[in-house]
Coordinates of C-alpha atoms in Angstrom, one line a residue:
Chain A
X1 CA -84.5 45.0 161.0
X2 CA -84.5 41.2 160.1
X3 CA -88.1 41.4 159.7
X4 CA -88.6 44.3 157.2
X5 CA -85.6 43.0 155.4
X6 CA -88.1 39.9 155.2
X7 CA -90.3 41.8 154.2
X8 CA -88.9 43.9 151.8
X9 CA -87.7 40.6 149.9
X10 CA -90.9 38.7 149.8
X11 CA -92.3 42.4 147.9
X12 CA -89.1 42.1 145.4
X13 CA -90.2 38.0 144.6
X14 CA -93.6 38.9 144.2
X15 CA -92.8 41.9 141.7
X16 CA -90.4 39.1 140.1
X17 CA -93.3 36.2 139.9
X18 CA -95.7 38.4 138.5
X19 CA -93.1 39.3 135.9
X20 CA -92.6 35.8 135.1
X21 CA -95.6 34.8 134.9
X22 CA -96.2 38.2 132.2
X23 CA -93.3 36.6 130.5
X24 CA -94.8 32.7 130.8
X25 CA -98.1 33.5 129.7
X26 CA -97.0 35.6 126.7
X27 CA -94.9 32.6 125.4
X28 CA -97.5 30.0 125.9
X29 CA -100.3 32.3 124.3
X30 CA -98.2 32.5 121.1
X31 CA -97.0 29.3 121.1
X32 CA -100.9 27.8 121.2
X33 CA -101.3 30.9 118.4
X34 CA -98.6 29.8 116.0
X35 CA -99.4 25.7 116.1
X36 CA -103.0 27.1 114.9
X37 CA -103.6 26.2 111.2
X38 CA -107.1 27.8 111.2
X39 CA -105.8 31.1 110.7
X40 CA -105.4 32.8 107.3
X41 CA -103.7 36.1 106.3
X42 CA -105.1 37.8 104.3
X43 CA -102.6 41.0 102.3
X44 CA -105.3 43.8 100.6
X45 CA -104.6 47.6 99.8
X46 CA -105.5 50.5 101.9
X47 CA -108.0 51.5 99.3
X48 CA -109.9 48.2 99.6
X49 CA -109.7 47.7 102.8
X50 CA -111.4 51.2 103.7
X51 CA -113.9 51.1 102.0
X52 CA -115.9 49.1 104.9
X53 CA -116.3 46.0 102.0
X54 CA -113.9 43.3 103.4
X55 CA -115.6 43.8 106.9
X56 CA -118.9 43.1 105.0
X57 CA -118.4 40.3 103.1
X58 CA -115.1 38.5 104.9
X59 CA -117.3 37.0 108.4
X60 CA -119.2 35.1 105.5
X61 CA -116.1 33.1 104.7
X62 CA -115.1 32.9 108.3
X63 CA -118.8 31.5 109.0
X64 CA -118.2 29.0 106.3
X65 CA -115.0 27.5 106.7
X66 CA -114.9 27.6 110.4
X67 CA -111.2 30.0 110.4
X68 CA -110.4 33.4 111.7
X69 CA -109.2 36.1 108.5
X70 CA -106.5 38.4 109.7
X71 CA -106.6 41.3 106.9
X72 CA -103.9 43.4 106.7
X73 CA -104.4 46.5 105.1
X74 CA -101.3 48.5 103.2
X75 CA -99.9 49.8 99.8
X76 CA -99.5 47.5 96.6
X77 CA -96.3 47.1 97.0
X78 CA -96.0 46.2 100.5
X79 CA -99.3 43.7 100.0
X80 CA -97.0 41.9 97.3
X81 CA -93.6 41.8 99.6
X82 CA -95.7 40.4 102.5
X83 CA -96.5 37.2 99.6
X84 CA -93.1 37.2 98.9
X85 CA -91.8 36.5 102.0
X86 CA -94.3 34.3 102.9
X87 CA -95.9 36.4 105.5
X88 CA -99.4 36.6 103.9
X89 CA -101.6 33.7 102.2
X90 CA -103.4 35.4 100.0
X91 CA -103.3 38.7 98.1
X92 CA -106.1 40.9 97.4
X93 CA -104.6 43.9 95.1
X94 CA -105.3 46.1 92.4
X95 CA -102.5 46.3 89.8
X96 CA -102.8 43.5 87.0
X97 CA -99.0 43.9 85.6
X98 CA -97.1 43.4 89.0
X99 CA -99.9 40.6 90.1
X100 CA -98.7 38.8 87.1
X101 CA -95.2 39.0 87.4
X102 CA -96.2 37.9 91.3
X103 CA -97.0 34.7 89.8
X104 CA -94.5 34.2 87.1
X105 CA -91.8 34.4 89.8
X106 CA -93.5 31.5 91.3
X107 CA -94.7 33.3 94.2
X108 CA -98.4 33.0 93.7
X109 CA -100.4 29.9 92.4
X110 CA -102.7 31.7 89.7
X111 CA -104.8 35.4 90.2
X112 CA -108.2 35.7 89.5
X113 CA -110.2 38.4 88.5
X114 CA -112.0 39.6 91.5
X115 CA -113.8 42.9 90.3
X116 CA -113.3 46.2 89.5
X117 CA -114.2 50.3 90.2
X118 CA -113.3 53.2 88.3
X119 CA -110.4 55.5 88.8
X120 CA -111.1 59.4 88.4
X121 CA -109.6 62.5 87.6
X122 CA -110.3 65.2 90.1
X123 CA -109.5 68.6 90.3
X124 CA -110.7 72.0 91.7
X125 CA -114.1 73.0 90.3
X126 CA -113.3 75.8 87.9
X127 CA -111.2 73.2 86.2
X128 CA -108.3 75.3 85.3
X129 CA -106.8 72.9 83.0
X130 CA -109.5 72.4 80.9
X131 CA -109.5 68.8 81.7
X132 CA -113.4 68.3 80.9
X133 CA -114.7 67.5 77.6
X134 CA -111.2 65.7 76.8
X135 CA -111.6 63.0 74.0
X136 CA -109.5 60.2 76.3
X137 CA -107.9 59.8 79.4
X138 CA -104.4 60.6 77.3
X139 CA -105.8 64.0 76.2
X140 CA -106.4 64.8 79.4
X141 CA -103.4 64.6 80.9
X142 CA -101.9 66.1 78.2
X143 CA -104.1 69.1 79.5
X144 CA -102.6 69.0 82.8
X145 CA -98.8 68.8 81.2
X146 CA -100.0 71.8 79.2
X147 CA -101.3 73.9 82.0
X148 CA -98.4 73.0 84.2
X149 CA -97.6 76.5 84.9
X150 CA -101.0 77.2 86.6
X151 CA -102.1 74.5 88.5
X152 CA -100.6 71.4 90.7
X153 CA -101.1 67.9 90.4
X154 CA -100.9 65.7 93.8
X155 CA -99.5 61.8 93.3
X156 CA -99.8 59.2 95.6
X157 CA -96.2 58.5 94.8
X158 CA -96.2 55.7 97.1
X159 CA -95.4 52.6 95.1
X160 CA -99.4 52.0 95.4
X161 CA -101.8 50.4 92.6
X162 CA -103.0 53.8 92.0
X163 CA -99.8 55.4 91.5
X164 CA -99.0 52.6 89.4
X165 CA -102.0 53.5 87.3
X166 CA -101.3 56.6 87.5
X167 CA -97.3 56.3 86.1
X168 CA -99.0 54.2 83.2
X169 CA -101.1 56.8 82.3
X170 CA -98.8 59.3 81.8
X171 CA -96.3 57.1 80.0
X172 CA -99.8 56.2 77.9
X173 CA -100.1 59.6 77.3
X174 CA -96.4 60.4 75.4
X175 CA -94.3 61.4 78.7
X176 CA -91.6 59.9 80.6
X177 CA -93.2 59.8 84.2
X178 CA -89.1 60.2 85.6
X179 CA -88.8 63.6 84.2
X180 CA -92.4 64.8 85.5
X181 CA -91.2 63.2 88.8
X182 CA -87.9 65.2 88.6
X183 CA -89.7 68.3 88.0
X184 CA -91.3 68.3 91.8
X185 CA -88.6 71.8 91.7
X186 CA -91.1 72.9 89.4
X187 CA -94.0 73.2 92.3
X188 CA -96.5 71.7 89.9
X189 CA -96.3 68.1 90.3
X190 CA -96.3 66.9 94.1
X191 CA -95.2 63.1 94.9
X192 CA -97.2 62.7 98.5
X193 CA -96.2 59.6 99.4
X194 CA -99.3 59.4 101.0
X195 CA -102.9 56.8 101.5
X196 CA -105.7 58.0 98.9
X197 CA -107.8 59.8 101.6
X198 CA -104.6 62.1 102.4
X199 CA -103.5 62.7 98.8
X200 CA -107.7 64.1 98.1
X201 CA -107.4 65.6 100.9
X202 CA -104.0 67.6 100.5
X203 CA -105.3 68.4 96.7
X204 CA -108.4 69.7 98.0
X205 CA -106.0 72.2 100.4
X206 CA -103.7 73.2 97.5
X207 CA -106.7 73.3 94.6
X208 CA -104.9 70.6 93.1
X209 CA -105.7 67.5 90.6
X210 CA -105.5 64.1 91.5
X211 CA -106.4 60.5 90.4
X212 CA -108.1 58.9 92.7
X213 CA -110.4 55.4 92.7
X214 CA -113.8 56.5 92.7
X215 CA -114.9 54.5 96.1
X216 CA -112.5 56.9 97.8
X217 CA -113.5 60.2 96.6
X218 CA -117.2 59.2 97.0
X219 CA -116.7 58.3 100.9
X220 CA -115.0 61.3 101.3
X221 CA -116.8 63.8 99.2
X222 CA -117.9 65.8 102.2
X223 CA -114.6 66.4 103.1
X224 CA -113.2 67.2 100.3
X225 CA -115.9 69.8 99.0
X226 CA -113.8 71.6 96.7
X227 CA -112.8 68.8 94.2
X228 CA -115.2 67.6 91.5
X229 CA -114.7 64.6 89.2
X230 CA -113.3 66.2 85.5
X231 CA -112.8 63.0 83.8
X232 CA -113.6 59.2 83.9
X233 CA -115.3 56.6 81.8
X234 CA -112.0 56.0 80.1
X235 CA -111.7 52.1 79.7
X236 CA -108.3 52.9 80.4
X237 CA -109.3 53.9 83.5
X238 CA -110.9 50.6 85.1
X239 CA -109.1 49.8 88.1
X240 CA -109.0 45.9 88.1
X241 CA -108.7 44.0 91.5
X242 CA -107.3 40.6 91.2
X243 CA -107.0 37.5 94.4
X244 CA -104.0 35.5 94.6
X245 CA -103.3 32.6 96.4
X246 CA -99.4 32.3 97.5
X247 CA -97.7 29.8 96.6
X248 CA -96.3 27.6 99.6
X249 CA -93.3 26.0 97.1
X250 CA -91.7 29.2 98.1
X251 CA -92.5 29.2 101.8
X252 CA -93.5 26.1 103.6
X253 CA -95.5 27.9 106.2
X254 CA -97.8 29.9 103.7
X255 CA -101.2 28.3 104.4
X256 CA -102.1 27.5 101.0
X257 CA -105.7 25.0 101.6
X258 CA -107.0 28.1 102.9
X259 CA -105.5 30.9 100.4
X260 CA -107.0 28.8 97.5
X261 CA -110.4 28.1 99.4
X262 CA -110.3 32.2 99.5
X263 CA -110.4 32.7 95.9
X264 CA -112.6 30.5 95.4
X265 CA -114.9 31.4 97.9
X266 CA -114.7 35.1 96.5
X267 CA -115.2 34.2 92.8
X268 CA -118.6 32.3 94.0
X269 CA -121.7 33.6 92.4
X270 CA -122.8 34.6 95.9
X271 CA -120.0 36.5 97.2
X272 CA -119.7 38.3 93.8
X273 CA -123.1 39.0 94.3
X274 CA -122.6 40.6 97.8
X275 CA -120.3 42.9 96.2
X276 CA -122.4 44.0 94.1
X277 CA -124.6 44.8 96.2
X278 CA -122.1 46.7 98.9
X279 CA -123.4 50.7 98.9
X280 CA -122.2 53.4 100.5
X281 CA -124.6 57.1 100.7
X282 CA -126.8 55.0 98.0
X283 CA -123.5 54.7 95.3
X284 CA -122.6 51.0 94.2
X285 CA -118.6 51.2 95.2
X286 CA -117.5 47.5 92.9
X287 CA -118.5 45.7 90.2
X288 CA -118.3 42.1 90.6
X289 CA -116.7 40.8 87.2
X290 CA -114.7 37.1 88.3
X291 CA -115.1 35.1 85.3
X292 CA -116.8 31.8 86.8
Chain B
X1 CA -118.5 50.1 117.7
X2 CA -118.3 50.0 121.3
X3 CA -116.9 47.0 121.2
X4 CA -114.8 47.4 118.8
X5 CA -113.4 50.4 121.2
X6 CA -112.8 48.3 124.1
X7 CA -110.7 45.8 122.7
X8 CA -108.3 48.2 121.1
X9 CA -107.8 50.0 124.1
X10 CA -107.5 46.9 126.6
X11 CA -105.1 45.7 123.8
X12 CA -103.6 49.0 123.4
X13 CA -103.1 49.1 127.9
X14 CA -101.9 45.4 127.7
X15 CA -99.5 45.9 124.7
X16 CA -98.0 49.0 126.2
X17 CA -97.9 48.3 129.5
X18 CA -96.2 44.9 129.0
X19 CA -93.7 46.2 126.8
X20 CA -92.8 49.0 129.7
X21 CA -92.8 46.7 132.1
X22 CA -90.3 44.1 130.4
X23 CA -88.1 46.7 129.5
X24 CA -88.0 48.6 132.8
X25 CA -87.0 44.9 134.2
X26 CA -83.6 44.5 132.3
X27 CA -83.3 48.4 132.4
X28 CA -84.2 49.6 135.4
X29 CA -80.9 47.4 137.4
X30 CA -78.7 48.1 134.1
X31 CA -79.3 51.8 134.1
X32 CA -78.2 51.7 138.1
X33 CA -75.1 49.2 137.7
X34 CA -74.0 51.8 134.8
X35 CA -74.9 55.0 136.9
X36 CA -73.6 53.3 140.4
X37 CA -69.7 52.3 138.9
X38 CA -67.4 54.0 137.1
X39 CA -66.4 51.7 134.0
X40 CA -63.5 52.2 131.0
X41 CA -65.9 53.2 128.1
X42 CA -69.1 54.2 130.2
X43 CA -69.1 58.2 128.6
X44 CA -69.4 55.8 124.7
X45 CA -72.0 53.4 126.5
X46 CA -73.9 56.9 127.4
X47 CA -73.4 58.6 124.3
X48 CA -74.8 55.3 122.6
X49 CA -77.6 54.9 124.8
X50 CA -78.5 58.5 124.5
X51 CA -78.5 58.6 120.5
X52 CA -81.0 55.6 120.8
X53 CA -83.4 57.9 122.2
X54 CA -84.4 59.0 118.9
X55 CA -84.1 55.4 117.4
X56 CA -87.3 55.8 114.5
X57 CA -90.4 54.3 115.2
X58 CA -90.8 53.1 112.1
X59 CA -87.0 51.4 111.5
X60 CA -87.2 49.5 114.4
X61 CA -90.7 48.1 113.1
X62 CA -88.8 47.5 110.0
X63 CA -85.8 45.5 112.2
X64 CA -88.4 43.3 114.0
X65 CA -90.6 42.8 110.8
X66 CA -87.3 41.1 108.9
X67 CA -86.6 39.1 112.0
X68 CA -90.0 37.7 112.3
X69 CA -90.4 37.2 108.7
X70 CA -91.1 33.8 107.6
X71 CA -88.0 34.8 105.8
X72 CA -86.5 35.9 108.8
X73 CA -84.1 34.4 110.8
X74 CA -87.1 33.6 113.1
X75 CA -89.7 33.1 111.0
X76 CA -90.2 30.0 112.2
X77 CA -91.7 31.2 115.6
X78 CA -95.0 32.8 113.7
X79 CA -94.7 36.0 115.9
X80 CA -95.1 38.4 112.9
X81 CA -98.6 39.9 113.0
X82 CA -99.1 38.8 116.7
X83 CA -99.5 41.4 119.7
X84 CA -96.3 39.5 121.1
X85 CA -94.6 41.1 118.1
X86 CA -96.1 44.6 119.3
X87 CA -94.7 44.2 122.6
X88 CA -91.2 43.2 121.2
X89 CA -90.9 46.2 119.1
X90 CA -91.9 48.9 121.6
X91 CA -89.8 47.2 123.9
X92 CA -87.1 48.0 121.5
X93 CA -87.9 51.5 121.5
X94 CA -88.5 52.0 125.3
X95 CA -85.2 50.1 126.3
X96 CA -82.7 52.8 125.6
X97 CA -84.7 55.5 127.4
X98 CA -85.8 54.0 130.8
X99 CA -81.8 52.5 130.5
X100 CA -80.2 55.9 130.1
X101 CA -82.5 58.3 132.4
X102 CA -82.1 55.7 135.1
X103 CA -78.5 55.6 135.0
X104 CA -79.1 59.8 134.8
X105 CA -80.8 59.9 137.7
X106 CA -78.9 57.2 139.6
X107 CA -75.5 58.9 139.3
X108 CA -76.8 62.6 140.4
X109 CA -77.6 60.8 143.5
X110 CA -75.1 58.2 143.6
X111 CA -71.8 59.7 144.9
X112 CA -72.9 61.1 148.3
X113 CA -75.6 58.7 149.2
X114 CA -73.5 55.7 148.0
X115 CA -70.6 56.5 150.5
X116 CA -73.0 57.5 154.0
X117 CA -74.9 54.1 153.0
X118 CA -71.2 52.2 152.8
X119 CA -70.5 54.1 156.2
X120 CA -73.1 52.8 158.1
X121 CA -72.0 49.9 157.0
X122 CA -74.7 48.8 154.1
X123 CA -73.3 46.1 151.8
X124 CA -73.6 46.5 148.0
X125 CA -77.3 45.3 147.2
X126 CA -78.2 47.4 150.4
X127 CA -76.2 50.2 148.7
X128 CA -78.5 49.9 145.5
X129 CA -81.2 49.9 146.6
X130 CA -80.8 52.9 149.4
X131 CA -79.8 54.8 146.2
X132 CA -82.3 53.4 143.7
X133 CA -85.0 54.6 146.2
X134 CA -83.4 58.2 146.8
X135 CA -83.7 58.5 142.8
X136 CA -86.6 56.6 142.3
X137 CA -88.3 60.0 141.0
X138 CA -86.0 60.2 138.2
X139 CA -86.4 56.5 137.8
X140 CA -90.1 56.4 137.9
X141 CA -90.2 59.7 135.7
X142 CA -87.6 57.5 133.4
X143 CA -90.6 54.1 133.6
X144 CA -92.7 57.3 132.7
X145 CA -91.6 58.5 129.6
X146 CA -90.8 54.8 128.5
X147 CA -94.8 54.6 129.0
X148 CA -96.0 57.4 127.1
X149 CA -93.6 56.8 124.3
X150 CA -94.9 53.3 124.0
X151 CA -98.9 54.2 124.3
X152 CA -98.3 57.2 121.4
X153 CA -95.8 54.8 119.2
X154 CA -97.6 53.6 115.8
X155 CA -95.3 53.1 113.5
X156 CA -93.7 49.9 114.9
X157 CA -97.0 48.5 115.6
X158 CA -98.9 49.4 112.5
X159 CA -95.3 47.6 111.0
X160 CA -95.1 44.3 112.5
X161 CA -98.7 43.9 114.2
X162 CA -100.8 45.1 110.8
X163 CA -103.8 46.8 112.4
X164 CA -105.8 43.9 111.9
X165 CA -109.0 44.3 113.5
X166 CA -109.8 41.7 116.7
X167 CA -105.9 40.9 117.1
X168 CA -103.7 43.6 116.9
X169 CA -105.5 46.7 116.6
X170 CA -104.7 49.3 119.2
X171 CA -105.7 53.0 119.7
X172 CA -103.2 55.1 117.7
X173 CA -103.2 52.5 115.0
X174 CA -107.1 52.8 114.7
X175 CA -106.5 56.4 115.1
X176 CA -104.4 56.3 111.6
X177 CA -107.4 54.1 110.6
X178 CA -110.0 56.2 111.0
X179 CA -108.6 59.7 109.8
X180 CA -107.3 57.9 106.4
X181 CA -111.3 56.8 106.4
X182 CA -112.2 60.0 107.1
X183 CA -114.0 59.3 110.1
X184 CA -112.4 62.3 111.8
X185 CA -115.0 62.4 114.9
X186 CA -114.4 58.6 116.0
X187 CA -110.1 59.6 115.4
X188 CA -110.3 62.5 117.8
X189 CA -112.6 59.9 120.4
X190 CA -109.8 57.4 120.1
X191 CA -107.3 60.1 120.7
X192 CA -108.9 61.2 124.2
X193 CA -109.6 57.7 125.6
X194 CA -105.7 57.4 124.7
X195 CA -104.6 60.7 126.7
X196 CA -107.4 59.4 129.7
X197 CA -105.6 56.2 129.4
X198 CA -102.2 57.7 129.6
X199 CA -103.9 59.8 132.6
X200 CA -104.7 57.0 134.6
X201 CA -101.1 55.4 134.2
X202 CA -99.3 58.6 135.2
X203 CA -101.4 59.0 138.1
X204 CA -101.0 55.3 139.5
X205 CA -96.9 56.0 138.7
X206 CA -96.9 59.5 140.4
X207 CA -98.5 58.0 144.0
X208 CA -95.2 55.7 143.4
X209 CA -93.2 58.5 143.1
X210 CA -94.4 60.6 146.0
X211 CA -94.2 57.9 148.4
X212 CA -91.5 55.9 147.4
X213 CA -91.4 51.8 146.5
X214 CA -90.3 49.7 149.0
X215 CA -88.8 46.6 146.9

C-alpha cells in the first residue's frame, strides 16, 4: 500500500513538473520576445495584405535591415486603432481622409504616398441598371439609386477603406449614405459587414452590384463568374494607399527607428519598382506613385 | 507551402494544447472541490459557470486584446500579438467548461462513492481522488470538449495573436486566410489536417478514459 501510494505520488509531481516547466518556459520565451527591439509591426488592410504583395516585397526589408516584420492583416479602421494604441509601428492603409486625421491627432509622424489600384463597379452581366456607358462615377450610382427596385447592391459595411470610398461616393453623388443605409428594409441595399472576397462573392450569389478594388475581383474572377466590371476609370475612383510611421510621443513602446526606416524603405525607387512589377494571371495589381 | 503547413499546425497543437492543459490544471481540482462539498451559493456559482459556456469567442479576444494593449493595463508585458497571448485567450474560453462538466460529473458520482471511501476509512485527498477517478470519464470527456473548443476557436486568436504568418498563424486562422483569398482547395486541406489533428488528441484522451489515470 505504502509503495503504490509512492508511487502514485511521484506520477502526480511529475504531471506537476512538466506543468511547470509548460508554464516556465512560456514566460521566459516571451520575456526574451518582448526585450527584442528588432521586431517591427507592421498594421495593413485585408485587401493588401491578400493580394500575395507584402509576402513579395516585405523579406527584402527584412534582408536589409536585419529585423523580423510581423504584418497584421485587418480592416481600415481596426489598422488605424491598432496605431492608436500603440500596438502597431507602422500603418500601411488605404483611406487618405482618416490617414490624415491619424496624423493630425499626433498619432502618426507624417504618411506618404505609397501607390495606388483602381476601385470598380461590378455587377451581374446583363447590367440591369444600366450602369455602363455612365458619364462619371456619380452618374452611375445615380443609376443604381434609380433602379433600386430591381436590383441589390452589396457594401462592405465594415468600417473598411473601401466602404469608406464607397460612403463618399454616394454622398459625391447627391445622397445621404444614412438614409440608403436605413433602407436595408428595402432588400436593395445589403450592409455585409464582410472582407472584399466575401462581399464579391455574396453579390455574385444574389446578382448583385458591388464596389470592389480591382486586385480583388481580378484574383477572384474565377470564382465569381457571374460579375463583370460596369464602370471604372473614374479618377474619383483611384484607391490611394498611404504608409505611416506612428508616432512614439503617444506611446513609448511604438518602435519608431524602424517604422520610419519602413517608409522609407517602401518609397525607394527599388521597392516602388518591385511593385510595379508584382503580377498576378499576367494583370499588374499597383501602381507605384510615392513622390521621391 | 509545406512548410508553411507545418508550422501552423505544430503552432496550432502547441497553442491549443497548452491552453487545455493550463486550464484543466486550475479547473480540473476546482470543478471537484465544487462538485465534492455542498457550499451557500454553489447552485449561482453553477448557473454562472454554466452561462460562461457560451462566453463569445470573439469578446473574450476583445477582453484580452484591451488588457494587453500597450494601452492596456498590461501593455507593458508586450504579450499582444504573441502565441502566449493565444494561449491566454483560449484559456479563457476553455476554463468555464472543463470547470463546470467536472464539477457535473464529479457530483453524479460523488455522494455514494464519497461515503464507502470515508467508510473504509480513506482520508479526504484519498476521498478525491477515489472519486475523481470513478468520474474521470466525465472528466476526461470535460478536458475533451475544452480541447476541441480550443483547436476550432478563431476568433480570439485571429483577435489578439493577428494571423501573422511565422508567429502566430494557426490552422483555423489560415483557414479564414485562405477562403477570404479564395484559395478554397488549400482551406478545405487545412480543415482536414485540423479534424486528423483533433483525431489523434481524442484518441490519446479516450485510451485515458478506458483505462483510467492513476495520479
Amino acid at each position: 500500500m505504502v509503495g503504490i501510494r509512492k508511487v502514485q505520488h511521484r506520477k502526480f509531481i511529475t504531471v506537476l513538473v512538466v506543468l511547470a516547466l509548460i508554464t516556465a518556459g512560456l514566460a521566459a520565451w516571451w520575456y526574451i520576445e518582448s526585450k527584442r527591439d528588432d521586431i517591427l509591426v507592421l498594421a495593413t488592410t485585408t485587401s493588401t495584405y491578400d493580394s500575395g504583395l507584402l509576402d513579395e516585397i516585405v523579406p527584402d526589408f527584412e534582408e536589409t535591415y536585419g529585423v523580423r516584420v510581423k504584418t497584421i492583416a485587418m480592416g481600415t479602421g481596426q489598422a488605424l486603432e491598432l496605431g492608436r494604441n500603440g500596438d502597431a509601428d507602422v500603418i500601411l492603409v488605404h483611406a487618405p481622409e482618416r490617414e490624415e486625421e491619424f496624423v493630425e491627432e499626433g498619432y502618426g509622424k507624417y504618411r506618404y504616398e505609397v501607390m495606388y489600384n483602381e476601385f470598380v463597379l461590378v455587377g451581374p452581366e446583363d447590367d440591369p441598371a444600366g450602369v455602363r456607358g455612365s458619364q462619371d462615377v456619380s452618374e452611375a450610382f445615380n443609376r443604381l439609386y434609380e433602379n433600386r427596385g430591381s436590383i441589390t447592391f452589396c457594401s462592405r459595411g465594415d468600417d473598411s477603406g473601401t466602404h469608406i470610398k464607397e460612403i463618399e461616393l454616394w454622398e459625391d453623388a447627391g445622397f445621404d449614405h444614412d438614409e440608403i443605409d436605413s433602407q436595408a428594409h428595402s432588400h436593395w441595399y445589403k450592409s455585409l459587414g464582410q472582407g472584399m472576397g466575401d462581399t464579391l462573392r455574396t453579390a455574385n450569389e444574389l446578382d448583385g452590384y458591388a464596389l470592389t478594388d480591382e486586385a480583388t475581383y481580378i484574383s477572384l474572377k474565377e470564382e465569381v463568374s457571374g460579375l463583370d466590371i460596369h464602370f471604372s476609370g473614374d479618377q474619383e475612383l483611384f484607391n490611394q494607399y498611404g504608409v505611416i510611421p506612428v508616432c512614439e510621443n503617444m506611446n513609448p513602446n511604438v518602435n519608431n527607428e524602424l517604422g520610419e526606416e519602413f517608409a522609407s524603405w517602401i518609397v525607394s525607387e527599388e521597392v516602388q519598382d518591385m511593385i510595379d512589377n508584382y503580377i498576378i494571371d499576367g494583370e499588374k495589381i499597383f501602381t507605384a506613385n510615392a513622390q521621391i | 507551402m509545406a512548410s508553411d503547413l507545418l508550422h501552423v499546425t505544430v503552432l496550432s497543437i502547441f497553442v491549443s494544447v497548452s491552453a487545455t492543459l493550463l486550464a484543466s490544471a486550475m479547473a480540473v481540482p476546482l470543478g471537484t472541490v465544487m462538485g465534492l462539498h455542498k457550499f451557500r451559493g454553489r447552485e449561482v456559482v453553477k448557473t454562472f459557470t454554466y452561462t460562461l459556456y457560451g462566453f463569445p469567442p470573439v469578446v473574450a479576444g476583445l477582453l484580452i486584446y484591451l488588457l494587453l494593449s500597450q494601452r492596456g493595463p498590461l501593455g507593458s508585458l508586450n504579450l499582444l500579438f504573441t502565441p502566449a497571448a493565444m494561449i491566454l485567450a483560449q484559456m479563457v474560453l476553455v476554463f468555464p467548461i472543463i470547470t463546470g462538466l467536472t464539477m457535473s460529473s464529479v457530483s453524479q458520482v460523488a455522494g455514494e462513492v464519497k461515503e464507502t471511501a470515508m467508510t473504509l476509512g480513506a482520508d479526504r485527498w484519498q476521498t478525491a481522488k477515489t472519486v475523481l477517478n470513478e468520474a474521470r470519464i466525465g472528466v476526461i470527456s470535460a478536458i475533451m470538449v475544452g480541447f476541441g473548443r480550443a483547436i476550432a476557436e478563431v476568433g480570439a486568436v485571429l483577435m489578439v495573436g493577428g494571423n501573422i504568418r511565422w508567429h502566430t498563424r494557426v490552422l483555423t486562422t489560415a483557414i479564414v486566410l485562405e477562403t477570404r483569398r479564395g484559395n478554397f482547395e488549400y482551406a478545405l486541406v487545412l480543415g482536414a489536417v485540423l479534424l486528423t489533428v483533433a483525431l489523434i488528441v481524442f484518441f490519446v484522451l479516450k485510451r485515458y478514459q478506458d483505462k483510467g489515470v492513476k495520479i
